[in-house]
PDB file of C-alpha atoms and ligand atoms in Angstrom:
ATOM      1  CA  UNK A   1      19.497 -36.906 -22.586  1.00  0.00           C
ATOM      2  CA  UNK A   2      20.887 -39.323 -20.007  1.00  0.00           C
ATOM      3  CA  UNK A   3      18.363 -38.696 -17.138  1.00  0.00           C
ATOM      4  CA  UNK A   4      18.553 -39.674 -13.602  1.00  0.00           C
ATOM      5  CA  UNK A   5      15.183 -40.866 -12.446  1.00  0.00           C
ATOM      6  CA  UNK A   6      13.524 -38.427 -10.075  1.00  0.00           C
ATOM      7  CA  UNK A   7      15.140 -35.253 -11.654  1.00  0.00           C
ATOM      8  CA  UNK A   8      13.162 -31.981 -11.701  1.00  0.00           C
ATOM      9  CA  UNK A   9      13.579 -29.716 -14.817  1.00  0.00           C
ATOM     10  CA  UNK A  10      12.652 -25.964 -14.280  1.00  0.00           C
ATOM     11  CA  UNK A  11      11.536 -25.137 -17.698  1.00  0.00           C
ATOM     12  CA  UNK A  12      10.868 -21.621 -19.181  1.00  0.00           C
ATOM     13  CA  UNK A  13       7.962 -21.964 -21.631  1.00  0.00           C
ATOM     14  CA  UNK A  14       8.537 -18.590 -23.127  1.00  0.00           C
ATOM     15  CA  UNK A  15       5.974 -15.639 -23.059  1.00  0.00           C
ATOM     16  CA  UNK A  16       3.181 -17.001 -25.157  1.00  0.00           C
ATOM     17  CA  UNK A  17       4.056 -17.921 -28.616  1.00  0.00           C
ATOM     18  CA  UNK A  18       4.592 -21.552 -28.255  1.00  0.00           C
ATOM     19  CA  UNK A  19       7.414 -21.668 -30.749  1.00  0.00           C
ATOM     20  CA  UNK A  20       9.498 -19.397 -28.357  1.00  0.00           C
ATOM     21  CA  UNK A  21      10.430 -22.347 -26.076  1.00  0.00           C
ATOM     22  CA  UNK A  22      13.985 -23.730 -26.380  1.00  0.00           C
ATOM     23  CA  UNK A  23      14.834 -27.038 -27.857  1.00  0.00           C
ATOM     24  CA  UNK A  24      15.959 -28.279 -24.505  1.00  0.00           C
ATOM     25  CA  UNK A  25      12.782 -27.077 -22.976  1.00  0.00           C
ATOM     26  CA  UNK A  26      10.726 -28.927 -25.452  1.00  0.00           C
ATOM     27  CA  UNK A  27      12.821 -32.023 -24.884  1.00  0.00           C
ATOM     28  CA  UNK A  28      11.917 -31.819 -21.176  1.00  0.00           C
ATOM     29  CA  UNK A  29       8.115 -31.739 -22.104  1.00  0.00           C
ATOM     30  CA  UNK A  30       8.675 -34.676 -24.425  1.00  0.00           C
ATOM     31  CA  UNK A  31      10.383 -36.967 -21.817  1.00  0.00           C
ATOM     32  CA  UNK A  32       8.499 -36.003 -18.485  1.00  0.00           C
ATOM     33  CA  UNK A  33       6.580 -38.464 -16.469  1.00  0.00           C
ATOM     34  CA  UNK A  34       4.846 -35.521 -14.813  1.00  0.00           C
ATOM     35  CA  UNK A  35       4.378 -31.905 -16.037  1.00  0.00           C
ATOM     36  CA  UNK A  36       3.421 -29.246 -13.396  1.00  0.00           C
ATOM     37  CA  UNK A  37       2.484 -26.085 -15.306  1.00  0.00           C
ATOM     38  CA  UNK A  38       1.330 -22.502 -14.539  1.00  0.00           C
ATOM     39  CA  UNK A  39      -1.353 -20.203 -15.901  1.00  0.00           C
ATOM     40  CA  UNK A  40       1.052 -18.377 -18.247  1.00  0.00           C
ATOM     41  CA  UNK A  41       2.785 -21.350 -19.783  1.00  0.00           C
ATOM     42  CA  UNK A  42       0.902 -21.764 -23.015  1.00  0.00           C
ATOM     43  CA  UNK A  43      -1.105 -24.985 -22.708  1.00  0.00           C
ATOM     44  CA  UNK A  44      -0.445 -25.762 -26.502  1.00  0.00           C
ATOM     45  CA  UNK A  45       3.034 -26.941 -25.465  1.00  0.00           C
ATOM     46  CA  UNK A  46       1.391 -29.876 -23.689  1.00  0.00           C
ATOM     47  CA  UNK A  47       0.583 -31.395 -26.994  1.00  0.00           C
ATOM     48  CA  UNK A  48       4.420 -32.439 -26.982  1.00  0.00           C
ATOM     49  CA  UNK A  49       3.946 -34.403 -23.759  1.00  0.00           C
ATOM     50  CA  UNK A  50       3.931 -38.256 -23.803  1.00  0.00           C
ATOM     51  CA  UNK A  51       0.324 -39.679 -23.965  1.00  0.00           C
ATOM     52  CA  UNK A  52       0.784 -41.265 -20.544  1.00  0.00           C
ATOM     53  CA  UNK A  53       2.288 -38.119 -18.848  1.00  0.00           C
ATOM     54  CA  UNK A  54       0.509 -36.915 -15.800  1.00  0.00           C
ATOM     55  CA  UNK A  55      -0.336 -33.168 -16.335  1.00  0.00           C
ATOM     56  CA  UNK A  56      -0.955 -31.086 -13.168  1.00  0.00           C
ATOM     57  CA  UNK A  57      -2.191 -27.435 -13.400  1.00  0.00           C
ATOM     58  CA  UNK A  58      -1.234 -25.327 -10.502  1.00  0.00           C
ATOM     59  CA  UNK A  59      -2.214 -21.868 -11.895  1.00  0.00           C
ATOM     60  CA  UNK A  60      -5.071 -19.633 -11.001  1.00  0.00           C
ATOM     61  CA  UNK A  61      -8.503 -21.400 -11.300  1.00  0.00           C
ATOM     62  CA  UNK A  62     -11.576 -19.539 -12.622  1.00  0.00           C
ATOM     63  CA  UNK A  63     -12.662 -19.129  -8.976  1.00  0.00           C
ATOM     64  CA  UNK A  64      -9.414 -17.085  -8.742  1.00  0.00           C
ATOM     65  CA  UNK A  65      -8.272 -19.676  -6.057  1.00  0.00           C
ATOM     66  CA  UNK A  66      -4.575 -20.192  -6.315  1.00  0.00           C
ATOM     67  CA  UNK A  67      -2.760 -23.191  -5.111  1.00  0.00           C
ATOM     68  CA  UNK A  68      -0.470 -22.101  -2.198  1.00  0.00           C
ATOM     69  CA  UNK A  69       3.252 -22.191  -2.975  1.00  0.00           C
ATOM     70  CA  UNK A  70       3.869 -24.858  -0.265  1.00  0.00           C
ATOM     71  CA  UNK A  71       1.397 -27.154  -1.889  1.00  0.00           C
ATOM     72  CA  UNK A  72       3.152 -26.742  -5.262  1.00  0.00           C
ATOM     73  CA  UNK A  73       6.457 -27.558  -3.581  1.00  0.00           C
ATOM     74  CA  UNK A  74       4.918 -30.628  -1.924  1.00  0.00           C
ATOM     75  CA  UNK A  75       3.549 -32.039  -5.410  1.00  0.00           C
ATOM     76  CA  UNK A  76       6.910 -31.479  -7.008  1.00  0.00           C
ATOM     77  CA  UNK A  77       8.897 -33.019  -4.198  1.00  0.00           C
ATOM     78  CA  UNK A  78       6.390 -36.093  -3.949  1.00  0.00           C
ATOM     79  CA  UNK A  79       6.463 -36.840  -7.537  1.00  0.00           C
ATOM     80  CA  UNK A  80      10.248 -36.647  -7.600  1.00  0.00           C
ATOM     81  CA  UNK A  81      10.661 -38.929  -4.675  1.00  0.00           C
ATOM     82  CA  UNK A  82       8.424 -41.495  -6.472  1.00  0.00           C
ATOM     83  CA  UNK A  83      11.223 -41.564  -8.990  1.00  0.00           C
ATOM     84  CA  UNK A  84       9.483 -39.546 -11.613  1.00  0.00           C
ATOM     85  CA  UNK A  85      10.952 -37.103 -14.114  1.00  0.00           C
ATOM     86  CA  UNK A  86       9.163 -33.946 -13.468  1.00  0.00           C
ATOM     87  CA  UNK A  87       9.102 -30.933 -15.754  1.00  0.00           C
ATOM     88  CA  UNK A  88       8.041 -27.729 -13.866  1.00  0.00           C
ATOM     89  CA  UNK A  89       6.722 -25.490 -16.710  1.00  0.00           C
ATOM     90  CA  UNK A  90       6.742 -21.805 -16.132  1.00  0.00           C
ATOM     91  CA  UNK A  91       5.817 -18.799 -18.302  1.00  0.00           C
ATOM     92  CA  UNK A  92       8.732 -16.933 -19.653  1.00  0.00           C
ATOM     93  CA  UNK A  93      11.954 -17.600 -17.877  1.00  0.00           C
ATOM     94  CA  UNK A  94      11.767 -19.627 -14.706  1.00  0.00           C
ATOM     95  CA  UNK A  95      14.194 -17.371 -12.802  1.00  0.00           C
ATOM     96  CA  UNK A  96      12.647 -14.027 -13.520  1.00  0.00           C
ATOM     97  CA  UNK A  97       9.747 -13.528 -11.079  1.00  0.00           C
ATOM     98  CA  UNK A  98       9.118 -17.352 -11.314  1.00  0.00           C
ATOM     99  CA  UNK A  99       9.887 -18.611  -7.833  1.00  0.00           C
ATOM    100  CA  UNK A 100      12.385 -21.124  -9.100  1.00  0.00           C
ATOM    101  CA  UNK A 101      14.566 -20.150  -6.114  1.00  0.00           C
ATOM    102  CA  UNK A 102      11.781 -21.149  -3.572  1.00  0.00           C
ATOM    103  CA  UNK A 103      11.037 -24.423  -5.362  1.00  0.00           C
ATOM    104  CA  UNK A 104      14.656 -25.358  -5.991  1.00  0.00           C
ATOM    105  CA  UNK A 105      15.667 -24.795  -2.419  1.00  0.00           C
ATOM    106  CA  UNK A 106      13.012 -27.199  -1.373  1.00  0.00           C
ATOM    107  CA  UNK A 107      14.395 -29.908  -3.670  1.00  0.00           C
ATOM    108  CA  UNK A 108      17.893 -29.257  -2.372  1.00  0.00           C
ATOM    109  CA  UNK A 109      16.466 -30.006   1.200  1.00  0.00           C
ATOM    110  CA  UNK A 110      15.141 -33.296  -0.022  1.00  0.00           C
ATOM    111  CA  UNK A 111      18.363 -34.223  -1.984  1.00  0.00           C
ATOM    112  CA  UNK A 112      16.320 -33.981  -5.189  1.00  0.00           C
ATOM    113  CA  UNK A 113      18.521 -33.374  -8.328  1.00  0.00           C
ATOM    114  CA  UNK A 114      17.256 -30.631 -10.723  1.00  0.00           C
ATOM    115  CA  UNK A 115      18.175 -28.576 -13.753  1.00  0.00           C
ATOM    116  CA  UNK A 116      17.130 -25.148 -14.854  1.00  0.00           C
ATOM    117  CA  UNK A 117      16.335 -24.481 -18.504  1.00  0.00           C
ATOM    118  CA  UNK A 118      16.182 -20.736 -19.128  1.00  0.00           C
ATOM    119  CA  UNK A 119      13.233 -19.319 -21.190  1.00  0.00           C
ATOM    120  CA  UNK A 120      12.562 -16.160 -23.125  1.00  0.00           C
ATOM    121  CA  UNK A 121      11.361 -13.729 -20.604  1.00  0.00           C
ATOM    122  CA  UNK A 122       8.272 -11.455 -21.243  1.00  0.00           C
ATOM    123  CA  UNK A 123      10.098  -8.276 -20.299  1.00  0.00           C
ATOM    124  CA  UNK A 124      12.216  -8.582 -23.436  1.00  0.00           C
ATOM    125  CA  UNK A 125      10.230 -10.717 -25.885  1.00  0.00           C
ATOM    126  CA  UNK A 126       6.891  -8.855 -25.324  1.00  0.00           C
ATOM    127  CA  UNK A 127       8.346  -5.403 -26.194  1.00  0.00           C
ATOM    128  CA  UNK A 128      10.155  -7.002 -29.143  1.00  0.00           C
ATOM    129  CA  UNK A 129       7.040  -8.290 -30.624  1.00  0.00           C
ATOM    130  CA  UNK A 130       5.623  -4.783 -30.364  1.00  0.00           C
ATOM    131  CA  UNK A 131       8.531  -3.418 -32.200  1.00  0.00           C
ATOM    132  CA  UNK A 132      10.462  -2.083 -29.052  1.00  0.00           C
ATOM    133  CA  UNK A 133      14.044  -3.393 -28.568  1.00  0.00           C
ATOM    134  CA  UNK A 134      14.826  -2.902 -24.853  1.00  0.00           C
ATOM    135  CA  UNK A 135      18.340  -1.545 -25.686  1.00  0.00           C
ATOM    136  CA  UNK A 136      19.615   0.495 -28.450  1.00  0.00           C
ATOM    137  CA  UNK A 137      23.205   1.757 -28.646  1.00  0.00           C
ATOM    138  CA  UNK A 138      22.190   5.432 -29.030  1.00  0.00           C
ATOM    139  CA  UNK A 139      18.909   5.373 -26.916  1.00  0.00           C
ATOM    140  CA  UNK A 140      19.224   3.019 -24.178  1.00  0.00           C
ATOM    141  CA  UNK A 141      22.275   1.235 -22.682  1.00  0.00           C
ATOM    142  CA  UNK A 142      20.768   0.115 -19.359  1.00  0.00           C
ATOM    143  CA  UNK A 143      17.659  -2.070 -18.782  1.00  0.00           C
ATOM    144  CA  UNK A 144      15.870  -3.186 -15.694  1.00  0.00           C
ATOM    145  CA  UNK A 145      13.232  -5.664 -15.034  1.00  0.00           C
ATOM    146  CA  UNK A 146      11.115  -4.712 -12.057  1.00  0.00           C
ATOM    147  CA  UNK A 147       8.175  -6.357 -10.280  1.00  0.00           C
ATOM    148  CA  UNK A 148       5.244  -3.852 -10.133  1.00  0.00           C
ATOM    149  CA  UNK A 149       3.491  -6.037  -7.647  1.00  0.00           C
ATOM    150  CA  UNK A 150       3.886  -4.133  -4.463  1.00  0.00           C
ATOM    151  CA  UNK A 151       2.850  -6.134  -1.591  1.00  0.00           C
ATOM    152  CA  UNK A 152       3.697  -4.791   1.923  1.00  0.00           C
ATOM    153  CA  UNK A 153       6.762  -7.023   2.255  1.00  0.00           C
ATOM    154  CA  UNK A 154       8.369  -6.261  -1.065  1.00  0.00           C
ATOM    155  CA  UNK A 155       7.872  -2.544  -1.622  1.00  0.00           C
ATOM    156  CA  UNK A 156      10.511  -0.858  -3.666  1.00  0.00           C
ATOM    157  CA  UNK A 157      12.419   1.274  -1.269  1.00  0.00           C
ATOM    158  CA  UNK A 158      12.953   5.085  -2.108  1.00  0.00           C
ATOM    159  CA  UNK A 159      16.615   4.875  -2.994  1.00  0.00           C
ATOM    160  CA  UNK A 160      15.704   2.223  -5.642  1.00  0.00           C
ATOM    161  CA  UNK A 161      13.133   4.436  -7.088  1.00  0.00           C
ATOM    162  CA  UNK A 162      15.682   7.253  -7.371  1.00  0.00           C
ATOM    163  CA  UNK A 163      17.885   4.782  -9.248  1.00  0.00           C
ATOM    164  CA  UNK A 164      15.149   3.609 -11.605  1.00  0.00           C
ATOM    165  CA  UNK A 165      13.983   6.978 -12.315  1.00  0.00           C
ATOM    166  CA  UNK A 166      17.302   8.600 -13.261  1.00  0.00           C
ATOM    167  CA  UNK A 167      19.964   5.803 -13.645  1.00  0.00           C
ATOM    168  CA  UNK A 168      18.233   3.318 -15.866  1.00  0.00           C
ATOM    169  CA  UNK A 169      17.204   4.029 -19.395  1.00  0.00           C
ATOM    170  CA  UNK A 170      14.692   1.217 -19.992  1.00  0.00           C
ATOM    171  CA  UNK A 171      12.448  -0.202 -17.349  1.00  0.00           C
ATOM    172  CA  UNK A 172      10.098  -3.130 -17.875  1.00  0.00           C
ATOM    173  CA  UNK A 173       7.579  -3.485 -15.106  1.00  0.00           C
ATOM    174  CA  UNK A 174       6.060  -7.160 -14.607  1.00  0.00           C
ATOM    175  CA  UNK A 175       2.804  -7.560 -12.741  1.00  0.00           C
ATOM    176  CA  UNK A 176       2.251  -3.851 -12.673  1.00  0.00           C
ATOM    177  CA  UNK A 177      -1.078  -3.331 -14.072  1.00  0.00           C
ATOM    178  CA  UNK A 178      -3.035  -2.740 -10.923  1.00  0.00           C
ATOM    179  CA  UNK A 179      -0.412  -0.310  -9.774  1.00  0.00           C
ATOM    180  CA  UNK A 180       0.259   1.376 -12.970  1.00  0.00           C
ATOM    181  CA  UNK A 181      -0.738   4.833 -11.898  1.00  0.00           C
ATOM    182  CA  UNK A 182       1.539   4.546  -8.805  1.00  0.00           C
ATOM    183  CA  UNK A 183       4.464   3.130 -10.696  1.00  0.00           C
ATOM    184  CA  UNK A 184       4.484   5.823 -13.291  1.00  0.00           C
ATOM    185  CA  UNK A 185       3.943   8.535 -10.551  1.00  0.00           C
ATOM    186  CA  UNK A 186       6.865   7.196  -8.683  1.00  0.00           C
ATOM    187  CA  UNK A 187       9.249   7.516 -11.575  1.00  0.00           C
ATOM    188  CA  UNK A 188       7.993  11.111 -12.188  1.00  0.00           C
ATOM    189  CA  UNK A 189       8.293  11.959  -8.540  1.00  0.00           C
ATOM    190  CA  UNK A 190      11.921  10.639  -8.471  1.00  0.00           C
ATOM    191  CA  UNK A 191      12.990  12.678 -11.478  1.00  0.00           C
ATOM    192  CA  UNK A 192      11.923  11.027 -14.745  1.00  0.00           C
ATOM    193  CA  UNK A 193      10.425  13.411 -17.206  1.00  0.00           C
ATOM    194  CA  UNK A 194       6.480  13.150 -17.468  1.00  0.00           C
ATOM    195  CA  UNK A 195       6.748  13.027 -21.298  1.00  0.00           C
ATOM    196  CA  UNK A 196       8.898   9.774 -21.139  1.00  0.00           C
ATOM    197  CA  UNK A 197       7.016   7.381 -23.517  1.00  0.00           C
ATOM    198  CA  UNK A 198       5.367   4.367 -22.162  1.00  0.00           C
ATOM    199  CA  UNK A 199       4.111   1.157 -23.921  1.00  0.00           C
ATOM    200  CA  UNK A 200       1.746  -1.248 -22.337  1.00  0.00           C
ATOM    201  CA  UNK A 201       1.696  -4.524 -24.186  1.00  0.00           C
ATOM    202  CA  UNK A 202      -0.952  -7.164 -23.230  1.00  0.00           C
ATOM    203  CA  UNK A 203      -0.805 -10.864 -24.135  1.00  0.00           C
ATOM    204  CA  UNK A 204       2.428 -10.170 -26.029  1.00  0.00           C
ATOM    205  CA  UNK A 205       3.646 -12.726 -28.575  1.00  0.00           C
ATOM    206  CA  UNK A 206       0.113 -14.218 -28.859  1.00  0.00           C
ATOM    207  CA  UNK A 207      -2.818 -13.584 -31.365  1.00  0.00           C
ATOM    208  CA  UNK A 208      -4.346 -11.440 -28.493  1.00  0.00           C
ATOM    209  CA  UNK A 209      -1.265  -9.064 -28.446  1.00  0.00           C
ATOM    210  CA  UNK A 210      -2.392  -5.380 -28.041  1.00  0.00           C
ATOM    211  CA  UNK A 211      -0.245  -2.355 -27.484  1.00  0.00           C
ATOM    212  CA  UNK A 212      -1.165   1.037 -25.889  1.00  0.00           C
ATOM    213  CA  UNK A 213       1.325   3.876 -26.099  1.00  0.00           C
ATOM    214  CA  UNK A 214       1.376   6.927 -23.910  1.00  0.00           C
ATOM    215  CA  UNK A 215       3.629   8.958 -21.449  1.00  0.00           C
ATOM    216  CA  UNK A 216       4.295   8.458 -17.774  1.00  0.00           C
ATOM    217  CA  UNK A 217       1.669  11.240 -17.366  1.00  0.00           C
ATOM    218  CA  UNK A 218      -1.262   9.593 -19.208  1.00  0.00           C
ATOM    219  CA  UNK A 219      -0.696   6.076 -19.882  1.00  0.00           C
ATOM    220  CA  UNK A 220      -2.578   4.934 -16.607  1.00  0.00           C
ATOM    221  CA  UNK A 221      -5.726   6.741 -17.920  1.00  0.00           C
ATOM    222  CA  UNK A 222      -5.174   5.217 -21.420  1.00  0.00           C
ATOM    223  CA  UNK A 223      -5.080   1.617 -20.320  1.00  0.00           C
ATOM    224  CA  UNK A 224      -8.161   2.213 -18.150  1.00  0.00           C
ATOM    225  CA  UNK A 225      -9.915   3.662 -21.051  1.00  0.00           C
ATOM    226  CA  UNK A 226      -8.919   0.835 -23.343  1.00  0.00           C
ATOM    227  CA  UNK A 227      -9.570  -1.817 -20.602  1.00  0.00           C
ATOM    228  CA  UNK A 228      -6.352  -3.507 -21.363  1.00  0.00           C
ATOM    229  CA  UNK A 229      -6.345  -6.993 -19.727  1.00  0.00           C
ATOM    230  CA  UNK A 230      -3.543  -8.848 -17.932  1.00  0.00           C
ATOM    231  CA  UNK A 231      -1.001 -10.118 -18.426  1.00  0.00           C
ATOM    232  CA  UNK A 232       0.924  -7.039 -19.592  1.00  0.00           C
ATOM    233  CA  UNK A 233       4.259  -5.567 -19.617  1.00  0.00           C
ATOM    234  CA  UNK A 234       4.810  -1.833 -18.999  1.00  0.00           C
ATOM    235  CA  UNK A 235       7.889  -0.589 -20.883  1.00  0.00           C
ATOM    236  CA  UNK A 236       9.131   2.853 -20.017  1.00  0.00           C
ATOM    237  CA  UNK A 237      11.851   4.678 -21.860  1.00  0.00           C
ATOM    238  CA  UNK A 238      12.875   6.356 -25.201  1.00  0.00           C
ATOM    239  CA  UNK A 239      13.065   3.001 -26.870  1.00  0.00           C
ATOM    240  CA  UNK A 240       9.270   3.044 -27.004  1.00  0.00           C
ATOM    241  CA  UNK A 241       9.520   5.600 -29.816  1.00  0.00           C
ATOM    242  CA  UNK A 242      11.322   3.015 -31.957  1.00  0.00           C
ATOM    243  CA  UNK A 243       8.057   1.371 -32.463  1.00  0.00           C
ATOM    244  CA  UNK A 244       6.906   4.067 -34.803  1.00  0.00           C
ATOM    245  CA  UNK A 245       9.426   2.622 -37.299  1.00  0.00           C
ATOM    246  CA  UNK A 246       9.917  -0.995 -36.173  1.00  0.00           C
ATOM    247  CA  UNK A 247       6.384  -2.160 -35.470  1.00  0.00           C
ATOM    248  CA  UNK A 248       6.490  -5.549 -37.447  1.00  0.00           C
ATOM    249  CA  UNK A 249       3.149  -7.089 -36.288  1.00  0.00           C
ATOM    250  CA  UNK A 250      -0.249  -5.840 -37.204  1.00  0.00           C
ATOM    251  CA  UNK A 251      -2.359  -6.048 -34.086  1.00  0.00           C
ATOM    252  CA  UNK A 252      -6.079  -6.176 -33.959  1.00  0.00           C
ATOM    253  CA  UNK A 253      -7.693  -3.057 -32.257  1.00  0.00           C
ATOM    254  CA  UNK A 254      -9.097  -3.115 -28.718  1.00  0.00           C
ATOM    255  CA  UNK A 255     -12.758  -3.971 -28.720  1.00  0.00           C
ATOM    256  CA  UNK A 256     -12.999  -2.037 -25.649  1.00  0.00           C
ATOM    257  CA  UNK A 257     -14.868  -5.053 -24.067  1.00  0.00           C
TER     258      UNK A 257
HETATM  259  N1  SAH B   1       8.652 -15.741 -15.556  1.00  0.00           N
HETATM  260  C1  SAH B   1       7.858 -14.851 -16.288  1.00  0.00           C
HETATM  261  C2  SAH B   1       7.228 -13.671 -15.489  1.00  0.00           C
HETATM  262  C3  SAH B   1       6.258 -14.172 -14.472  1.00  0.00           C
HETATM  263  S1  SAH B   1       5.424 -12.778 -13.677  1.00  0.00           S
HETATM  264  C4  SAH B   1       8.813 -14.340 -17.331  1.00  0.00           C
HETATM  265  O1  SAH B   1      10.005 -14.409 -17.342  1.00  0.00           O
HETATM  266  O2  SAH B   1       8.261 -13.775 -18.314  1.00  0.00           O
HETATM  267  C5  SAH B   1       4.085 -12.636 -14.694  1.00  0.00           C
HETATM  268  C6  SAH B   1       4.076 -11.277 -15.332  1.00  0.00           C
HETATM  269  O3  SAH B   1       4.843 -11.412 -16.703  1.00  0.00           O
HETATM  270  C7  SAH B   1       2.694 -10.765 -15.941  1.00  0.00           C
HETATM  271  O4  SAH B   1       1.930 -10.025 -14.808  1.00  0.00           O
HETATM  272  C8  SAH B   1       3.233  -9.839 -16.909  1.00  0.00           C
HETATM  273  O5  SAH B   1       3.577  -8.585 -16.591  1.00  0.00           O
HETATM  274  C9  SAH B   1       4.277 -10.606 -17.682  1.00  0.00           C
HETATM  275  N2  SAH B   1       3.959 -11.414 -18.649  1.00  0.00           N
HETATM  276  C10 SAH B   1       3.987 -12.814 -18.919  1.00  0.00           C
HETATM  277  N3  SAH B   1       3.634 -13.187 -20.108  1.00  0.00           N
HETATM  278  C11 SAH B   1       3.172 -11.965 -20.768  1.00  0.00           C
HETATM  279  C12 SAH B   1       2.617 -11.767 -22.023  1.00  0.00           C
HETATM  280  N4  SAH B   1       2.363 -12.814 -22.924  1.00  0.00           N
HETATM  281  N5  SAH B   1       2.418 -10.435 -22.314  1.00  0.00           N
HETATM  282  C13 SAH B   1       2.514  -9.482 -21.456  1.00  0.00           C
HETATM  283  N6  SAH B   1       3.155  -9.682 -20.375  1.00  0.00           N
HETATM  284  C14 SAH B   1       3.441 -10.890 -19.969  1.00  0.00           C
END
């Protein structure tokens, strides 16, 4: 690649399995002077970095302290202005709940050039590894990716719930585990059948992958009983039934730990 110094590459690392990165994404890791990476980008990918590359972790620390977004922006801008090639590695696809918009806007303000290298997003890949294609010609022709993380300022308005409940066949909730009871309840309150199948897939595409199957009515209780850990994708819709025939990975059982 002919690279201008000081370029930032927003790279999708894929959902977990380190082989699910694109060739272009891998190349961006190999050439970077600086790699800024998140908690959900598999650290195994860093083995491809140059020996002298500077590696900066900006994910959650064991203390649960997170680096504020402004500080991450500052780090990226500062390194790029030093003339460094920066690879900003994010889990899944950088544009799907990945704050690429916020970080890229900051670069635009500083006149820094950047590229976006899409990745394999969890909402599609994680169900796939659990034997659930998110669309199927006869079962589901529409699919939505939804944030289940409802802070006060981004609550899903009622009319969107109506649309999600009755207008979309497959719904994948990201960041929804702490709200799963509410999310499933909202779909039912807005017209989705309580018996609609739901899959919760934790640590999808990794050796820790675990799937729990239920319905809108009982999945919240099931995941609580199984103590399903984050990260997890909640997939709602008839496509979940396809897993009965299409499950192609043998998962270990939950230890209940
Ligand atoms: N940009 C990412 C999503 C970031 S939001 C992407 O495109 O995939 C983080 C959420 O993604 C998590 O809360 C979880 O819902 C989902 N997620 C990411 N990796 C996952 C994995 N390996 N298994 C299950 N869910 C995952």
